[in-house]
Amino acid sequence: MKILAVDTTTRFLCLGIYAHSRICEYVLELGRKQSALLVPTIKRVLEAADLAAGDIDYFACGLGPGSFTGMRVGLAAIKGFSWALHKPVLSISTLDILARNAQDNDAAYIMPAIDAKRGLIYCAIFKNKGGQIKRITPYLLLTEREFLRRARPGSAILGDAAGLYKEKFLKNIKGVTILEKDYWYPKARNIIGLALERLKGKKITDAFRLKPIYLYPKECQVRRHKAR
């Protein structure tokens, strides 16, 4: 079984291949160049692994929340591969992917926190019991004040919002741990691990049903203007 995994919701292209029970990871800081470089990079990585796109059995994709443009770029690419090759997709929230970065942490709760701009934070709360992580809230879009009110004592917080609000988190959340920058961005091994779990649970979708997680619904709608 072979899986190609992609997340483009941050300034990093997170790309992984699962084949022959092994995981190969690639992380490239592409910033705004993702739209131009994503597909060529996928092709180059497949060639380096001595694979063709047609050899992939499943595509896995990070759904966000995150960069609006980044989400669209990643989903468009995965939809294209899925539709053209008639292969299924395993879709995963970026917040779930980030939470897995802290799986070995001793904190009782894990809070991935992504900067949503405009003074807002994308987040969710995960309960951590012996390395087993379970999400206990919906995916949220919160103000700084709402985040502080909802945060659980003894939480581990990770994500680029941790850098922006570090001092306020440390001052206002009892027993909080702010994880280092290496933990702030998606890792391909986590996408693949979650994809394998979804595959086991038969949580599979396709190109036509694949949708990003937008927590800014009004701002993300495409509006049609009547011709005058």
mmCIF file of N, CA, C and O in Angstrom, residues 16-99:
data_model
loop_
_atom_site.group_PDB
_atom_site.id
_atom_site.type_symbol
_atom_site.label_atom_id
_atom_site.label_comp_id
_atom_site.label_asym_id
_atom_site.label_seq_id
_atom_site.Cartn_x
_atom_site.Cartn_y
_atom_site.Cartn_z
ATOM 1 N N GLY A 16 4.763 13.817 2.374
ATOM 2 C CA GLY A 16 5.255 12.512 2.811
ATOM 3 C C GLY A 16 4.774 11.394 1.909
ATOM 4 O O GLY A 16 3.730 11.499 1.265
ATOM 5 N N ILE A 17 5.565 10.338 1.871
ATOM 6 C CA ILE A 17 5.203 9.130 1.118
ATOM 7 C C ILE A 17 5.313 7.925 2.043
ATOM 8 O O ILE A 17 6.317 7.758 2.757
ATOM 9 N N TYR A 18 4.265 7.139 2.052
ATOM 10 C CA TYR A 18 4.265 5.876 2.796
ATOM 11 C C TYR A 18 4.288 4.746 1.782
ATOM 12 O O TYR A 18 3.392 4.632 0.936
ATOM 13 N N ALA A 19 5.334 3.938 1.830
ATOM 14 C CA ALA A 19 5.455 2.812 0.893
ATOM 15 C C ALA A 19 6.295 1.725 1.545
ATOM 16 O O ALA A 19 7.311 2.013 2.194
ATOM 17 N N HIS A 20 5.866 0.484 1.366
ATOM 18 C CA HIS A 20 6.595 -0.663 1.925
ATOM 19 C C HIS A 20 6.805 -0.500 3.440
ATOM 20 O O HIS A 20 7.875 -0.800 3.972
ATOM 21 N N SER A 21 5.770 0.028 4.116
ATOM 22 C CA SER A 21 5.760 0.214 5.571
ATOM 23 C C SER A 21 6.817 1.206 6.053
ATOM 24 O O SER A 21 7.206 1.207 7.226
ATOM 25 N N ARG A 22 7.287 2.064 5.159
ATOM 26 C CA ARG A 22 8.252 3.097 5.523
ATOM 27 C C ARG A 22 7.696 4.477 5.169
ATOM 28 O O ARG A 22 6.928 4.616 4.221
ATOM 29 N N ILE A 23 8.117 5.486 5.939
ATOM 30 C CA ILE A 23 7.674 6.856 5.707
ATOM 31 C C ILE A 23 8.866 7.713 5.291
ATOM 32 O O ILE A 23 9.901 7.722 5.964
ATOM 33 N N CYS A 24 8.717 8.418 4.183
ATOM 34 C CA CYS A 24 9.707 9.394 3.745
ATOM 35 C C CYS A 24 9.075 10.777 3.879
ATOM 36 O O CYS A 24 7.957 10.991 3.411
ATOM 37 N N GLU A 25 9.782 11.694 4.531
ATOM 38 C CA GLU A 25 9.242 13.026 4.791
ATOM 39 C C GLU A 25 10.043 14.105 4.060
ATOM 40 O O GLU A 25 11.268 14.019 3.955
ATOM 41 N N TYR A 26 9.307 15.112 3.599
ATOM 42 C CA TYR A 26 9.928 16.266 2.949
ATOM 43 C C TYR A 26 9.242 17.512 3.479
ATOM 44 O O TYR A 26 8.014 17.609 3.455
ATOM 45 N N VAL A 27 10.042 18.481 3.941
ATOM 46 C CA VAL A 27 9.502 19.751 4.413
ATOM 47 C C VAL A 27 10.259 20.873 3.719
ATOM 48 O O VAL A 27 11.485 20.951 3.811
ATOM 49 N N LEU A 28 9.535 21.718 3.013
ATOM 50 C CA LEU A 28 10.138 22.823 2.279
ATOM 51 C C LEU A 28 9.416 24.114 2.629
ATOM 52 O O LEU A 28 8.185 24.155 2.627
ATOM 53 N N GLU A 29 10.167 25.168 2.939
ATOM 54 C CA GLU A 29 9.557 26.459 3.204
ATOM 55 C C GLU A 29 9.360 27.174 1.868
ATOM 56 O O GLU A 29 10.303 27.681 1.272
ATOM 57 N N LEU A 30 8.118 27.199 1.399
ATOM 58 C CA LEU A 30 7.815 27.765 0.091
ATOM 59 C C LEU A 30 7.070 29.084 0.169
ATOM 60 O O LEU A 30 6.995 29.817 -0.815
ATOM 61 N N GLY A 31 6.484 29.392 1.330
ATOM 62 C CA GLY A 31 5.749 30.646 1.467
ATOM 63 C C GLY A 31 4.657 30.763 0.419
ATOM 64 O O GLY A 31 3.842 29.864 0.228
ATOM 65 N N ARG A 32 4.677 31.874 -0.305
ATOM 66 C CA ARG A 32 3.645 32.119 -1.308
ATOM 67 C C ARG A 32 3.927 31.428 -2.638
ATOM 68 O O ARG A 32 3.161 31.597 -3.593
ATOM 69 N N LYS A 33 4.993 30.655 -2.712
ATOM 70 C CA LYS A 33 5.344 29.980 -3.954
ATOM 71 C C LYS A 33 4.687 28.604 -4.075
ATOM 72 O O LYS A 33 4.951 27.870 -5.022
ATOM 73 N N GLN A 34 3.851 28.245 -3.096
ATOM 74 C CA GLN A 34 3.264 26.906 -3.090
ATOM 75 C C GLN A 34 2.473 26.628 -4.365
ATOM 76 O O GLN A 34 2.549 25.531 -4.925
ATOM 77 N N SER A 35 1.720 27.604 -4.851
ATOM 78 C CA SER A 35 0.876 27.369 -6.021
ATOM 79 C C SER A 35 1.703 27.010 -7.251
ATOM 80 O O SER A 35 1.276 26.202 -8.078
ATOM 81 N N ALA A 36 2.888 27.596 -7.364
ATOM 82 C CA ALA A 36 3.729 27.330 -8.534
ATOM 83 C C ALA A 36 4.587 26.082 -8.370
ATOM 84 O O ALA A 36 4.900 25.405 -9.359
ATOM 85 N N LEU A 37 4.953 25.752 -7.131
ATOM 86 C CA LEU A 37 5.945 24.697 -6.915
ATOM 87 C C LEU A 37 5.380 23.390 -6.367
ATOM 88 O O LEU A 37 6.089 22.386 -6.338
ATOM 89 N N LEU A 38 4.112 23.371 -5.936
ATOM 90 C CA LEU A 38 3.586 22.170 -5.293
ATOM 91 C C LEU A 38 3.607 20.955 -6.216
ATOM 92 O O LEU A 38 4.200 19.923 -5.890
ATOM 93 N N VAL A 39 2.962 21.045 -7.360
ATOM 94 C CA VAL A 39 2.881 19.876 -8.245
ATOM 95 C C VAL A 39 4.254 19.455 -8.765
ATOM 96 O O VAL A 39 4.581 18.263 -8.743
ATOM 97 N N PRO A 40 5.123 20.390 -9.219
ATOM 98 C CA PRO A 40 6.472 19.963 -9.626
ATOM 99 C C PRO A 40 7.248 19.288 -8.494
ATOM 100 O O PRO A 40 7.998 18.337 -8.737
ATOM 101 N N THR A 41 7.046 19.774 -7.252
ATOM 102 C CA THR A 41 7.736 19.154 -6.116
ATOM 103 C C THR A 41 7.221 17.743 -5.865
ATOM 104 O O THR A 41 8.002 16.822 -5.588
ATOM 105 N N ILE A 42 5.904 17.567 -5.955
ATOM 106 C CA ILE A 42 5.335 16.222 -5.793
ATOM 107 C C ILE A 42 5.916 15.275 -6.838
ATOM 108 O O ILE A 42 6.335 14.143 -6.521
ATOM 109 N N LYS A 43 5.972 15.715 -8.069
ATOM 110 C CA LYS A 43 6.509 14.873 -9.142
ATOM 111 C C LYS A 43 7.980 14.536 -8.898
ATOM 112 O O LYS A 43 8.408 13.394 -9.099
ATOM 113 N N ARG A 44 8.748 15.519 -8.454
ATOM 114 C CA ARG A 44 10.170 15.292 -8.193
ATOM 115 C C ARG A 44 10.376 14.306 -7.043
ATOM 116 O O ARG A 44 11.244 13.423 -7.101
ATOM 117 N N VAL A 45 9.554 14.451 -5.983
ATOM 118 C CA VAL A 45 9.666 13.556 -4.831
ATOM 119 C C VAL A 45 9.268 12.129 -5.220
ATOM 120 O O VAL A 45 9.903 11.152 -4.801
ATOM 121 N N LEU A 46 8.215 11.989 -6.017
ATOM 122 C CA LEU A 46 7.815 10.658 -6.484
ATOM 123 C C LEU A 46 8.929 10.008 -7.301
ATOM 124 O O LEU A 46 9.224 8.815 -7.134
ATOM 125 N N GLU A 47 9.550 10.785 -8.171
ATOM 126 C CA GLU A 47 10.647 10.245 -8.978
ATOM 127 C C GLU A 47 11.817 9.812 -8.100
ATOM 128 O O GLU A 47 12.432 8.766 -8.337
ATOM 129 N N ALA A 48 12.109 10.601 -7.057
ATOM 130 C CA ALA A 48 13.201 10.249 -6.150
ATOM 131 C C ALA A 48 12.907 8.952 -5.398
ATOM 132 O O ALA A 48 13.830 8.208 -5.043
ATOM 133 N N ALA A 49 11.620 8.689 -5.182
ATOM 134 C CA ALA A 49 11.212 7.451 -4.503
ATOM 135 C C ALA A 49 10.978 6.320 -5.491
ATOM 136 O O ALA A 49 10.522 5.233 -5.096
ATOM 137 N N ASP A 50 11.295 6.562 -6.769
ATOM 138 C CA ASP A 50 11.110 5.573 -7.829
ATOM 139 C C ASP A 50 9.649 5.150 -7.945
ATOM 140 O O ASP A 50 9.324 3.976 -8.105
ATOM 141 N N LEU A 51 8.765 6.159 -7.867
ATOM 142 C CA LEU A 51 7.328 5.926 -7.973
ATOM 143 C C LEU A 51 6.730 6.860 -9.022
ATOM 144 O O LEU A 51 7.272 7.931 -9.302
ATOM 145 N N ALA A 52 5.604 6.452 -9.567
ATOM 146 C CA ALA A 52 4.802 7.313 -10.426
ATOM 147 C C ALA A 52 3.515 7.642 -9.693
ATOM 148 O O ALA A 52 3.119 6.930 -8.752
ATOM 149 N N ALA A 53 2.835 8.710 -10.087
ATOM 150 C CA ALA A 53 1.589 9.087 -9.425
ATOM 151 C C ALA A 53 0.577 7.942 -9.463
ATOM 152 O O ALA A 53 -0.182 7.740 -8.510
ATOM 153 N N GLY A 54 0.579 7.186 -10.547
ATOM 154 C CA GLY A 54 -0.354 6.070 -10.673
ATOM 155 C C GLY A 54 -0.092 4.936 -9.707
ATOM 156 O O GLY A 54 -0.946 4.054 -9.528
ATOM 157 N N ASP A 55 1.093 4.916 -9.088
ATOM 158 C CA ASP A 55 1.413 3.869 -8.111
ATOM 159 C C ASP A 55 0.771 4.132 -6.752
ATOM 160 O O ASP A 55 0.679 3.225 -5.921
ATOM 161 N N ILE A 56 0.336 5.365 -6.525
ATOM 162 C CA ILE A 56 -0.230 5.732 -5.221
ATOM 163 C C ILE A 56 -1.634 5.144 -5.084
ATOM 164 O O ILE A 56 -2.468 5.250 -5.980
ATOM 165 N N ASP A 57 -1.887 4.524 -3.924
ATOM 166 C CA ASP A 57 -3.200 3.921 -3.669
ATOM 167 C C ASP A 57 -4.165 4.904 -3.012
ATOM 168 O O ASP A 57 -5.371 4.854 -3.260
ATOM 169 N N TYR A 58 -3.628 5.788 -2.156
ATOM 170 C CA TYR A 58 -4.458 6.767 -1.452
ATOM 171 C C TYR A 58 -3.706 8.086 -1.374
ATOM 172 O O TYR A 58 -2.483 8.109 -1.182
ATOM 173 N N PHE A 59 -4.459 9.176 -1.486
ATOM 174 C CA PHE A 59 -3.911 10.502 -1.254
ATOM 175 C C PHE A 59 -4.444 11.012 0.077
ATOM 176 O O PHE A 59 -5.629 10.849 0.372
ATOM 177 N N ALA A 60 -3.570 11.624 0.887
ATOM 178 C CA ALA A 60 -3.971 12.201 2.170
ATOM 179 C C ALA A 60 -3.719 13.694 2.127
ATOM 180 O O ALA A 60 -2.699 14.145 1.596
ATOM 181 N N CYS A 61 -4.644 14.466 2.698
ATOM 182 C CA CYS A 61 -4.563 15.913 2.560
ATOM 183 C C CYS A 61 -4.972 16.626 3.843
ATOM 184 O O CYS A 61 -5.985 16.274 4.454
ATOM 185 N N GLY A 62 -4.169 17.633 4.243
ATOM 186 C CA GLY A 62 -4.548 18.503 5.348
ATOM 187 C C GLY A 62 -5.628 19.476 4.911
ATOM 188 O O GLY A 62 -5.496 20.129 3.871
ATOM 189 N N LEU A 63 -6.698 19.582 5.662
ATOM 190 C CA LEU A 63 -7.865 20.380 5.282
ATOM 191 C C LEU A 63 -7.871 21.783 5.867
ATOM 192 O O LEU A 63 -8.759 22.567 5.573
ATOM 193 N N GLY A 64 -6.893 22.131 6.720
ATOM 194 C CA GLY A 64 -6.958 23.385 7.432
ATOM 195 C C GLY A 64 -7.619 23.155 8.788
ATOM 196 O O GLY A 64 -7.829 22.013 9.191
ATOM 197 N N PRO A 65 -7.945 24.211 9.496
ATOM 198 C CA PRO A 65 -7.875 25.615 9.078
ATOM 199 C C PRO A 65 -6.440 26.102 8.973
ATOM 200 O O PRO A 65 -5.530 25.515 9.555
ATOM 201 N N GLY A 66 -6.277 27.200 8.238
ATOM 202 C CA GLY A 66 -4.956 27.767 8.032
ATOM 203 C C GLY A 66 -5.024 28.804 6.933
ATOM 204 O O GLY A 66 -6.058 29.439 6.733
ATOM 205 N N SER A 67 -3.923 28.949 6.223
ATOM 206 C CA SER A 67 -3.868 29.907 5.134
ATOM 207 C C SER A 67 -4.938 29.612 4.090
ATOM 208 O O SER A 67 -5.015 28.500 3.569
ATOM 209 N N PHE A 68 -5.768 30.594 3.792
ATOM 210 C CA PHE A 68 -6.844 30.398 2.824
ATOM 211 C C PHE A 68 -6.288 29.984 1.462
ATOM 212 O O PHE A 68 -6.744 29.011 0.858
ATOM 213 N N THR A 69 -5.275 30.697 0.994
ATOM 214 C CA THR A 69 -4.678 30.356 -0.302
ATOM 215 C C THR A 69 -3.995 29.005 -0.235
ATOM 216 O O THR A 69 -4.122 28.184 -1.153
ATOM 217 N N GLY A 70 -3.262 28.751 0.853
ATOM 218 C CA GLY A 70 -2.571 27.472 0.994
ATOM 219 C C GLY A 70 -3.512 26.291 0.963
ATOM 220 O O GLY A 70 -3.251 25.274 0.309
ATOM 221 N N MET A 71 -4.652 26.411 1.672
ATOM 222 C CA MET A 71 -5.632 25.328 1.670
ATOM 223 C C MET A 71 -6.121 25.032 0.256
ATOM 224 O O MET A 71 -6.218 23.886 -0.158
ATOM 225 N N ARG A 72 -6.447 26.090 -0.483
ATOM 226 C CA ARG A 72 -6.977 25.916 -1.842
ATOM 227 C C ARG A 72 -5.949 25.261 -2.752
ATOM 228 O O ARG A 72 -6.288 24.413 -3.579
ATOM 229 N N VAL A 73 -4.682 25.663 -2.600
ATOM 230 C CA VAL A 73 -3.615 25.106 -3.441
ATOM 231 C C VAL A 73 -3.482 23.600 -3.197
ATOM 232 O O VAL A 73 -3.443 22.797 -4.138
ATOM 233 N N GLY A 74 -3.398 23.207 -1.929
ATOM 234 C CA GLY A 74 -3.227 21.792 -1.602
ATOM 235 C C GLY A 74 -4.415 20.947 -2.016
ATOM 236 O O GLY A 74 -4.252 19.876 -2.603
ATOM 237 N N LEU A 75 -5.608 21.428 -1.726
ATOM 238 C CA LEU A 75 -6.807 20.665 -2.076
ATOM 239 C C LEU A 75 -6.979 20.558 -3.583
ATOM 240 O O LEU A 75 -7.388 19.505 -4.082
ATOM 241 N N ALA A 76 -6.661 21.629 -4.311
ATOM 242 C CA ALA A 76 -6.790 21.574 -5.769
ATOM 243 C C ALA A 76 -5.866 20.507 -6.353
ATOM 244 O O ALA A 76 -6.256 19.748 -7.246
ATOM 245 N N ALA A 77 -4.644 20.443 -5.830
ATOM 246 C CA ALA A 77 -3.687 19.448 -6.333
ATOM 247 C C ALA A 77 -4.157 18.029 -6.025
ATOM 248 O O ALA A 77 -4.147 17.149 -6.901
ATOM 249 N N ILE A 78 -4.570 17.798 -4.778
ATOM 250 C CA ILE A 78 -5.006 16.454 -4.387
ATOM 251 C C ILE A 78 -6.283 16.062 -5.120
ATOM 252 O O ILE A 78 -6.449 14.919 -5.560
ATOM 253 N N LYS A 79 -7.204 17.011 -5.287
ATOM 254 C CA LYS A 79 -8.415 16.722 -6.064
ATOM 255 C C LYS A 79 -8.058 16.336 -7.489
ATOM 256 O O LYS A 79 -8.650 15.413 -8.061
ATOM 257 N N GLY A 80 -7.097 17.038 -8.060
ATOM 258 C CA GLY A 80 -6.695 16.729 -9.430
ATOM 259 C C GLY A 80 -6.127 15.327 -9.559
ATOM 260 O O GLY A 80 -6.514 14.569 -10.459
ATOM 261 N N PHE A 81 -5.222 14.973 -8.658
ATOM 262 C CA PHE A 81 -4.644 13.618 -8.685
ATOM 263 C C PHE A 81 -5.722 12.565 -8.444
ATOM 264 O O PHE A 81 -5.783 11.542 -9.133
ATOM 265 N N SER A 82 -6.565 12.808 -7.439
ATOM 266 C CA SER A 82 -7.608 11.844 -7.092
ATOM 267 C C SER A 82 -8.576 11.610 -8.254
ATOM 268 O O SER A 82 -8.917 10.468 -8.581
ATOM 269 N N TRP A 83 -9.027 12.701 -8.867
ATOM 270 C CA TRP A 83 -9.988 12.592 -9.961
ATOM 271 C C TRP A 83 -9.359 11.941 -11.187
ATOM 272 O O TRP A 83 -9.949 11.038 -11.797
ATOM 273 N N ALA A 84 -8.151 12.363 -11.548
ATOM 274 C CA ALA A 84 -7.506 11.848 -12.758
ATOM 275 C C ALA A 84 -7.143 10.370 -12.635
ATOM 276 O O ALA A 84 -7.221 9.616 -13.609
ATOM 277 N N LEU A 85 -6.755 9.958 -11.423
ATOM 278 C CA LEU A 85 -6.269 8.589 -11.229
ATOM 279 C C LEU A 85 -7.329 7.676 -10.617
ATOM 280 O O LEU A 85 -7.056 6.491 -10.400
ATOM 281 N N HIS A 86 -8.508 8.240 -10.304
ATOM 282 C CA HIS A 86 -9.599 7.460 -9.701
ATOM 283 C C HIS A 86 -9.155 6.801 -8.394
ATOM 284 O O HIS A 86 -9.412 5.623 -8.152
ATOM 285 N N LYS A 87 -8.468 7.604 -7.571
ATOM 286 C CA LYS A 87 -7.977 7.097 -6.282
ATOM 287 C C LYS A 87 -8.653 7.850 -5.143
ATOM 288 O O LYS A 87 -8.939 9.042 -5.249
ATOM 289 N N PRO A 88 -8.910 7.191 -4.013
ATOM 290 C CA PRO A 88 -9.593 7.831 -2.875
ATOM 291 C C PRO A 88 -8.677 8.761 -2.087
ATOM 292 O O PRO A 88 -7.447 8.717 -2.217
ATOM 293 N N VAL A 89 -9.315 9.575 -1.226
ATOM 294 C CA VAL A 89 -8.597 10.566 -0.423
ATOM 295 C C VAL A 89 -8.894 10.339 1.057
ATOM 296 O O VAL A 89 -10.017 10.003 1.438
ATOM 297 N N LEU A 90 -7.883 10.551 1.887
ATOM 298 C CA LEU A 90 -8.009 10.515 3.334
ATOM 299 C C LEU A 90 -7.787 11.940 3.827
ATOM 300 O O LEU A 90 -6.686 12.478 3.717
ATOM 301 N N SER A 91 -8.842 12.578 4.307
ATOM 302 C CA SER A 91 -8.781 13.999 4.650
ATOM 303 C C SER A 91 -8.647 14.195 6.157
ATOM 304 O O SER A 91 -9.307 13.509 6.945
ATOM 305 N N ILE A 92 -7.788 15.166 6.551
ATOM 306 C CA ILE A 92 -7.423 15.330 7.956
ATOM 307 C C ILE A 92 -7.308 16.815 8.296
ATOM 308 O O ILE A 92 -6.709 17.580 7.534
ATOM 309 N N SER A 93 -7.830 17.212 9.439
ATOM 310 C CA SER A 93 -7.681 18.595 9.883
ATOM 311 C C SER A 93 -6.233 18.890 10.250
ATOM 312 O O SER A 93 -5.554 18.068 10.882
ATOM 313 N N THR A 94 -5.779 20.075 9.891
ATOM 314 C CA THR A 94 -4.430 20.496 10.259
ATOM 315 C C THR A 94 -4.263 20.571 11.771
ATOM 316 O O THR A 94 -3.173 20.326 12.297
ATOM 317 N N LEU A 95 -5.325 20.896 12.496
ATOM 318 C CA LEU A 95 -5.237 20.939 13.956
ATOM 319 C C LEU A 95 -4.979 19.546 14.536
ATOM 320 O O LEU A 95 -4.231 19.400 15.508
ATOM 321 N N ASP A 96 -5.576 18.512 13.954
ATOM 322 C CA ASP A 96 -5.299 17.140 14.376
ATOM 323 C C ASP A 96 -3.841 16.769 14.094
ATOM 324 O O ASP A 96 -3.184 16.103 14.908
ATOM 325 N N ILE A 97 -3.354 17.205 12.928
ATOM 326 C CA ILE A 97 -1.963 16.916 12.554
ATOM 327 C C ILE A 97 -1.006 17.576 13.539
ATOM 328 O O ILE A 97 -0.048 16.949 14.009
ATOM 329 N N LEU A 98 -1.262 18.851 13.868
ATOM 330 C CA LEU A 98 -0.397 19.564 14.805
ATOM 331 C C LEU A 98 -0.436 18.948 16.198
ATOM 332 O O LEU A 98 0.593 18.855 16.875
ATOM 333 N N ALA A 99 -1.612 18.551 16.646
ATOM 334 C CA ALA A 99 -1.730 17.976 17.990
ATOM 335 C C ALA A 99 -0.832 16.761 18.148
ATOM 336 O O ALA A 99 -0.265 16.525 19.222
#
